[in-house]
């Protein structure tokens, strides 16, 4: 069983569209995260949710919104996609909210045309 | 705002040789420290973390790191590397339960036969 899964693996879309990336973890962890890795491999944390409450928001544009229907899921919704949103997005989870991500999903490569 | 410096963007080393990947951070408060590894065309994996306690932290795959508060460093070491250790390594720092979580730019470790 995959500990942290993401769908889709690849996402190609036009500027201005709205898209979502789904993330699920089956580890029973209390905290989930979203990270962005740009084309230069630079990593940035975007959000984390602990027991369905947002505890980090690293000045990400409000076009990005995390949605957590339950403790096992943290989806990322992006409105009005821009070229600069092209990146790989990783979901992660951890039991300890201090720990950053301990288990990572395989990533979603988003390409905005 | 805190920052993370990884002085070496690339480190080539021969198989079975020791390696040290350097990480320095800037912060005037207590921090949590992390090392992540990203194998070619794969996702992220947590190697080790320092949250509190012993300053020498042991991680997976034979890696260890030492937290040095006076030098604000958290260097990663392995006494004998394998070809399979070829990857990108990211140092990260956070404080106050995951706030201001910042990654370094990464160090590409290439293990040569």
Coordinates of C-alpha atoms in Angstrom, one line a residue:
Chain A
X1 CA 0.0 0.0 0.0
X2 CA 1.3 3.5 -0.9
X3 CA 1.7 5.6 2.2
X4 CA 1.2 8.9 0.5
X5 CA -0.5 9.1 -2.9
X6 CA -1.1 11.9 -5.2
X7 CA -3.3 12.3 -8.3
X8 CA -2.7 13.1 -11.1
X9 CA 1.0 12.4 -11.7
X10 CA 1.0 14.8 -14.6
X11 CA -1.2 17.8 -15.3
X12 CA -1.0 19.9 -18.4
X13 CA -3.4 22.8 -18.7
X14 CA -3.9 26.3 -20.1
X15 CA -3.4 29.6 -18.4
X16 CA -6.4 30.8 -16.6
X17 CA -7.8 27.4 -15.9
X18 CA -8.7 26.0 -12.4
X19 CA -7.3 22.7 -11.3
X20 CA -7.0 20.5 -8.3
X21 CA -4.4 18.0 -7.1
X22 CA -5.5 15.3 -4.7
X23 CA -3.4 13.8 -1.8
X24 CA -4.2 10.9 0.5
X25 CA -2.2 9.3 3.3
X26 CA -3.0 6.0 5.0
X27 CA -0.5 6.4 7.8
X28 CA -2.9 7.9 10.3
X29 CA -0.7 11.0 10.6
X30 CA -2.1 14.2 12.0
X31 CA -0.3 16.7 9.8
X32 CA -0.1 17.0 6.0
X33 CA 1.8 19.4 3.8
X34 CA 2.1 20.7 0.3
X35 CA 5.5 21.7 -1.2
X36 CA 6.4 23.3 -4.5
X37 CA 9.6 22.5 -6.4
X38 CA 10.4 24.8 -9.3
X39 CA 12.3 24.1 -12.5
X40 CA 15.6 25.0 -10.7
X41 CA 14.8 22.3 -8.0
X42 CA 14.2 25.0 -5.4
X43 CA 11.8 23.8 -2.7
X44 CA 9.2 25.8 -0.9
X45 CA 6.7 24.8 1.7
X46 CA 3.2 26.0 0.8
X47 CA 0.8 24.7 3.4
X48 CA 0.3 22.3 6.2
X49 CA -2.8 21.1 8.0
X50 CA -2.9 19.7 11.5
X51 CA -6.1 18.1 12.5
X52 CA -7.9 20.0 9.8
X53 CA -6.5 23.4 10.9
X54 CA -4.1 25.4 8.8
X55 CA -0.9 26.0 10.7
X56 CA 1.4 27.2 8.0
X57 CA 0.8 29.5 5.1
X58 CA 4.0 30.7 3.6
X59 CA 2.8 33.8 1.7
X60 CA 1.4 31.7 -1.1
X61 CA -0.9 33.6 -3.5
X62 CA -4.5 33.2 -2.6
X63 CA -5.1 31.5 -5.9
X64 CA -3.9 28.5 -4.1
X65 CA -6.2 26.9 -1.5
X66 CA -5.7 23.8 0.5
X67 CA -8.9 21.8 1.2
X68 CA -8.9 19.0 3.8
X69 CA -12.2 17.0 3.9
X70 CA -10.7 14.7 6.6
X71 CA -7.4 13.9 8.3
X72 CA -6.3 11.5 5.6
X73 CA -6.7 14.0 2.7
X74 CA -5.3 17.4 1.8
X75 CA -6.2 18.6 -1.7
X76 CA -4.6 21.6 -3.4
X77 CA -6.9 23.7 -5.5
X78 CA -5.4 26.3 -7.9
X79 CA -7.5 29.1 -9.5
X80 CA -6.5 31.1 -12.6
X81 CA -3.4 29.2 -13.3
X82 CA -0.3 31.2 -14.4
X83 CA 2.8 30.2 -16.3
X84 CA 4.8 30.6 -13.1
X85 CA 2.8 27.9 -11.4
X86 CA 4.5 25.3 -13.5
X87 CA 6.3 23.1 -11.1
X88 CA 6.3 19.8 -9.3
X89 CA 4.0 19.7 -6.3
X90 CA 4.7 17.3 -3.5
X91 CA 2.3 16.2 -0.8
X92 CA 3.7 14.9 2.6
X93 CA 2.6 13.8 6.0
X94 CA 4.0 13.5 9.5
X95 CA 2.9 12.5 12.9
X96 CA 4.9 15.3 14.6
X97 CA 3.9 18.9 13.4
X98 CA 7.4 20.1 14.1
X99 CA 8.9 17.5 11.7
X100 CA 8.1 18.9 8.3
X101 CA 7.2 16.1 5.9
X102 CA 8.3 12.7 6.9
X103 CA 6.6 10.7 4.1
X104 CA 6.2 12.2 0.7
X105 CA 4.0 11.5 -2.3
X106 CA 5.5 10.9 -5.7
X107 CA 4.8 14.4 -6.9
X108 CA 2.5 16.0 -9.5
X109 CA 4.2 17.7 -12.4
X110 CA 2.0 20.7 -13.4
X111 CA 2.7 22.3 -16.7
X112 CA 0.8 25.5 -17.6
X113 CA 0.8 26.5 -21.3
Chain B
X1 CA 13.6 35.8 8.3
X2 CA 15.8 32.7 8.5
X3 CA 17.9 31.3 5.7
X4 CA 19.8 28.2 4.8
X5 CA 23.1 28.0 3.0
X6 CA 24.5 24.9 1.4
X7 CA 27.9 26.1 0.3
X8 CA 28.6 23.3 -2.2
X9 CA 26.3 23.0 -5.1
X10 CA 28.0 19.9 -6.3
X11 CA 30.1 17.3 -4.5
X12 CA 31.8 14.5 -6.5
X13 CA 33.3 11.7 -4.4
X14 CA 34.6 8.2 -5.1
X15 CA 32.7 5.1 -4.0
X16 CA 33.6 4.0 -0.4
X17 CA 35.1 7.4 0.4
X18 CA 33.7 9.6 3.3
X19 CA 31.6 12.6 2.5
X20 CA 30.4 15.7 4.3
X21 CA 27.7 18.0 2.9
X22 CA 27.7 21.4 4.6
X23 CA 24.7 23.3 5.8
X24 CA 24.6 26.6 7.7
X25 CA 21.6 28.5 8.8
X26 CA 20.8 31.9 10.1
X27 CA 18.4 32.2 13.0
X28 CA 18.6 33.8 16.4
X29 CA 16.1 31.5 18.0
X30 CA 15.8 27.8 18.6
X31 CA 15.3 25.8 15.4
X32 CA 14.5 22.4 14.1
X33 CA 16.8 21.1 11.4
X34 CA 16.3 18.5 8.6
X35 CA 18.1 16.8 5.8
X36 CA 16.1 15.4 2.8
X37 CA 17.3 13.4 -0.2
X38 CA 15.9 13.4 -3.7
X39 CA 17.1 10.6 -5.9
X40 CA 17.1 11.2 -9.7
X41 CA 13.6 11.7 -11.1
X42 CA 12.0 10.7 -7.8
X43 CA 10.3 12.4 -4.8
X44 CA 11.7 13.5 -1.5
X45 CA 12.7 11.4 1.5
X46 CA 13.5 12.5 5.0
X47 CA 17.0 11.4 5.9
X48 CA 17.1 12.7 9.5
X49 CA 15.9 15.5 11.7
X50 CA 17.0 17.4 14.8
X51 CA 14.2 18.5 17.1
X52 CA 15.8 18.4 20.5
X53 CA 18.2 16.3 22.6
X54 CA 21.4 14.8 21.4
X55 CA 23.2 17.0 18.9
X56 CA 24.4 14.0 16.9
X57 CA 21.5 12.7 14.9
X58 CA 21.5 9.4 13.1
X59 CA 19.4 8.9 10.0
X60 CA 18.6 6.3 7.4
X61 CA 21.1 4.8 4.9
X62 CA 24.0 5.3 7.2
X63 CA 23.9 9.1 7.3
X64 CA 24.3 11.2 10.4
X65 CA 24.4 15.0 11.1
X66 CA 25.6 17.1 14.0
X67 CA 23.9 20.2 15.2
X68 CA 26.4 22.9 16.2
X69 CA 24.6 25.8 17.8
X70 CA 27.6 28.0 18.1
X71 CA 28.5 27.7 14.4
X72 CA 24.8 27.5 13.3
X73 CA 25.6 24.4 11.3
X74 CA 24.1 21.0 10.6
X75 CA 26.5 19.2 8.4
X76 CA 25.6 15.8 7.0
X77 CA 28.2 13.0 6.9
X78 CA 28.6 9.4 5.8
X79 CA 31.7 7.4 6.4
X80 CA 31.6 5.4 3.2
X81 CA 29.3 6.3 0.2
X82 CA 27.8 4.0 -2.4
X83 CA 26.9 4.6 -6.0
X84 CA 23.3 4.5 -4.9
X85 CA 23.8 7.6 -2.7
X86 CA 24.0 9.7 -5.9
X87 CA 21.2 12.2 -5.4
X88 CA 20.3 15.8 -4.5
X89 CA 20.5 16.6 -0.8
X90 CA 18.5 19.4 0.8
X91 CA 19.0 21.0 4.2
X92 CA 16.0 22.7 5.9
X93 CA 15.3 24.7 9.0
X94 CA 12.1 25.6 10.8
X95 CA 11.1 27.1 14.2
X96 CA 8.0 27.2 16.3
X97 CA 6.2 24.1 15.3
X98 CA 7.0 24.3 11.6
X99 CA 6.7 28.0 11.0
X100 CA 9.1 29.6 8.6
X101 CA 10.2 26.3 7.1
X102 CA 13.0 27.1 4.7
X103 CA 15.0 24.9 2.4
X104 CA 18.5 25.3 1.2
X105 CA 19.3 25.3 -2.5
X106 CA 20.5 21.7 -2.4
X107 CA 23.8 19.9 -3.0
X108 CA 24.2 17.4 -5.8
X109 CA 26.2 14.4 -4.6
X110 CA 27.7 12.3 -7.3
X111 CA 29.4 9.1 -6.3
X112 CA 31.9 7.9 -8.8
X113 CA 33.0 4.2 -9.3

